[in-house]
CSV table of C-alpha atoms in Angstrom, one decimal:
chain,number,residue,atom,x,y,z
A,1,MET,CA,84.6,-60.8,-30.5
A,2,LYS,CA,84.5,-62.8,-27.3
A,3,LYS,CA,83.7,-66.1,-29.4
A,4,LYS,CA,86.9,-65.5,-31.5
A,5,LEU,CA,89.0,-64.9,-28.5
A,6,LEU,CA,87.8,-68.0,-26.7
A,7,PHE,CA,88.4,-69.9,-30.2
A,8,ALA,CA,91.9,-68.7,-30.1
A,9,VAL,CA,92.6,-69.7,-26.5
A,10,ALA,CA,91.2,-73.2,-27.2
A,11,ILE,CA,93.4,-73.5,-30.2
A,12,ALA,CA,96.6,-72.4,-28.2
A,13,ALA,CA,95.6,-74.8,-25.3
A,14,ALA,CA,95.1,-77.7,-27.9
A,15,ALA,CA,98.7,-76.9,-29.4
A,16,ILE,CA,100.4,-76.9,-26.0
A,17,THR,CA,98.7,-80.2,-25.0
A,18,ALA,CA,99.8,-81.9,-28.1
A,19,LYS,CA,103.4,-81.3,-27.5
A,20,ALA,CA,105.4,-83.3,-24.9
A,21,GLN,CA,104.0,-82.8,-21.3
A,22,ASP,CA,106.6,-82.7,-18.5
A,23,LEU,CA,105.9,-85.2,-15.6
A,24,LYS,CA,106.9,-85.8,-12.0
A,25,SER,CA,108.6,-89.1,-11.4
A,26,LYS,CA,105.5,-90.2,-9.1
A,27,ASP,CA,103.3,-89.9,-12.1
A,28,VAL,CA,105.3,-92.5,-14.2
A,29,PRO,CA,104.0,-96.0,-14.1
A,30,ALA,CA,105.9,-98.5,-12.0
A,31,ALA,CA,106.3,-100.7,-15.1
A,32,VAL,CA,107.9,-98.0,-17.1
A,33,LYS,CA,110.5,-97.1,-14.4
A,34,ALA,CA,111.2,-100.9,-14.0
A,35,GLU,CA,112.1,-101.1,-17.6
A,36,LEU,CA,114.2,-98.1,-17.5
A,37,ALA,CA,116.2,-99.4,-14.6
A,38,LYS,CA,116.5,-102.9,-16.1
A,39,LYS,CA,117.7,-101.8,-19.5
A,40,TYR,CA,119.6,-98.7,-18.5
A,41,PRO,CA,120.8,-99.0,-14.9
A,42,GLU,CA,123.3,-96.1,-15.4
A,43,ALA,CA,120.3,-93.7,-15.5
A,44,ALA,CA,119.9,-94.2,-11.9
A,45,SER,CA,123.1,-92.3,-11.2
A,46,HIS,CA,121.6,-89.2,-13.0
A,47,LYS,CA,118.8,-86.9,-12.5
A,48,VAL,CA,116.1,-88.3,-14.9
A,49,SER,CA,113.4,-85.9,-16.3
A,50,TRP,CA,110.1,-87.5,-17.5
A,51,GLU,CA,107.8,-86.5,-20.5
A,52,LYS,CA,104.8,-88.0,-21.9
A,53,GLU,CA,104.6,-87.9,-25.6
A,54,LYS,CA,102.4,-89.5,-28.0
A,55,GLY,CA,101.0,-91.7,-25.3
A,56,ASN,CA,104.3,-93.0,-24.2
A,57,PHE,CA,106.8,-92.1,-21.4
A,58,GLU,CA,110.2,-90.5,-22.3
A,59,ALA,CA,113.0,-90.5,-19.8
A,60,ASN,CA,115.9,-88.1,-20.5
A,61,TRP,CA,119.3,-88.0,-18.7
A,62,GLY,CA,122.9,-87.3,-18.9
A,63,GLY,CA,124.9,-84.4,-20.4
A,64,LYS,CA,124.7,-80.7,-19.8
A,65,SER,CA,121.3,-80.4,-21.1
A,66,GLY,CA,120.1,-83.4,-19.2
A,67,GLU,CA,119.2,-85.0,-22.6
A,68,ASP,CA,122.2,-86.9,-23.9
A,69,ASN,CA,120.0,-90.1,-23.6
A,70,SER,CA,116.3,-90.2,-24.2
A,71,VAL,CA,114.5,-93.5,-23.9
A,72,VAL,CA,110.9,-94.1,-24.9
A,73,ILE,CA,108.8,-96.5,-23.1
A,74,THR,CA,105.2,-97.6,-23.5
A,75,PRO,CA,102.8,-97.3,-20.5
A,76,SER,CA,102.8,-101.1,-20.1
A,77,GLY,CA,106.8,-100.9,-19.7
A,78,THR,CA,107.8,-102.1,-23.3
A,79,PHE,CA,111.0,-100.5,-24.5
A,80,VAL,CA,110.6,-98.4,-27.9
A,81,GLU,CA,113.7,-96.7,-28.5
A,82,ILE,CA,116.7,-94.8,-27.2
A,83,VAL,CA,118.2,-91.6,-28.8
A,84,LYS,CA,121.8,-90.9,-27.9
A,85,ALA,CA,123.0,-87.2,-28.6
A,86,ILE,CA,125.8,-87.1,-31.0
A,87,SER,CA,127.4,-84.1,-32.7
A,88,ILE,CA,125.9,-82.9,-35.9
A,89,SER,CA,129.1,-83.5,-37.7
A,90,SER,CA,128.7,-87.4,-36.8
A,91,LEU,CA,125.5,-87.7,-38.8
A,92,PRO,CA,125.9,-89.7,-42.0
A,93,LYS,CA,127.3,-87.4,-44.8
A,94,PRO,CA,124.2,-87.2,-47.0
A,95,VAL,CA,122.1,-85.6,-44.1
A,96,ALA,CA,123.2,-82.1,-44.1
A,97,PRO,CA,123.1,-81.6,-47.9
A,98,TYR,CA,119.5,-83.1,-47.9
A,99,VAL,CA,118.3,-80.8,-45.1
A,100,LYS,CA,119.8,-77.9,-47.0
A,101,ALA,CA,118.2,-78.8,-50.2
A,102,HIS,CA,114.7,-79.8,-48.9
A,103,TYR,CA,114.2,-77.7,-46.0
A,104,ASN,CA,115.1,-74.1,-47.3
A,105,GLY,CA,118.6,-74.2,-46.0
A,106,ALA,CA,117.5,-75.0,-42.4
A,107,LYS,CA,120.1,-75.4,-39.6
A,108,ILE,CA,120.3,-78.7,-37.9
A,109,LYS,CA,120.1,-77.6,-34.1
A,110,GLU,CA,120.7,-81.3,-32.6
A,111,ALA,CA,121.5,-84.8,-33.7
A,112,GLY,CA,120.9,-88.2,-32.3
A,113,ARG,CA,121.5,-91.8,-33.0
A,114,VAL,CA,118.3,-93.7,-32.7
A,115,THR,CA,118.3,-97.5,-31.9
A,116,ASP,CA,114.8,-99.1,-31.7
A,117,ALA,CA,113.7,-102.4,-29.8
A,118,GLY,CA,114.9,-104.5,-32.8
A,119,GLY,CA,118.3,-103.1,-32.8
A,120,LYS,CA,117.7,-101.0,-36.0
A,121,THR,CA,119.9,-97.8,-36.0
A,122,MET,CA,118.6,-94.6,-37.6
A,123,TYR,CA,119.7,-90.9,-37.2
A,124,GLU,CA,117.6,-87.9,-36.1
A,125,ALA,CA,118.4,-84.3,-37.2
A,126,GLU,CA,116.3,-81.7,-35.1
A,127,ILE,CA,115.5,-78.6,-37.2
A,128,LYS,CA,112.9,-75.8,-36.5
A,129,GLY,CA,109.5,-77.5,-36.9
A,130,GLY,CA,110.5,-81.1,-36.1
A,131,ASP,CA,112.8,-83.8,-36.2
A,132,LEU,CA,114.0,-85.5,-39.6
A,133,ILE,CA,114.7,-89.2,-39.5
A,134,PHE,CA,117.3,-90.9,-41.7
A,135,ASP,CA,118.5,-94.6,-42.2
A,136,GLU,CA,122.0,-95.6,-41.2
A,137,ASN,CA,123.2,-94.5,-44.6
A,138,GLY,CA,121.6,-91.1,-44.4
A,139,LYS,CA,118.7,-91.8,-46.6
A,140,PHE,CA,115.6,-89.6,-45.5
A,141,LEU,CA,112.9,-91.7,-44.1
A,142,LYS,CA,110.3,-89.5,-42.5
A,143,LYS,CA,109.6,-86.1,-40.6
A,144,ASP,CA,108.4,-86.5,-37.1
């Protein structure tokens, strides 16, 4: 019984660690902060919250939730992408029907316009269980 309990606790701890980890600003490398300040100087006038996710650093700021803008930067200070929150109705038209048909009528909780380092635009639809990524025309690309 004790082994089963320890195993369950270990599984739960692993699941929590696999998700994003909130960080204090002092724990973010200077190169990451410098890239954010250079690329998005407007972030300085907001409270920026930091997370570490999949080995990269994510800065969030703006809006009521503090997450209208979400920038991902590598530990060495290389910009990866920005996600700007948009209304669900601003997603490309094919997104909602795709989600309904392929994800058991799941409700889209949040939406974002993603721009990567190369300037490519994609869209993100958050549902329970993850983020769905679509191209600029609303074609499904992947689940994140």
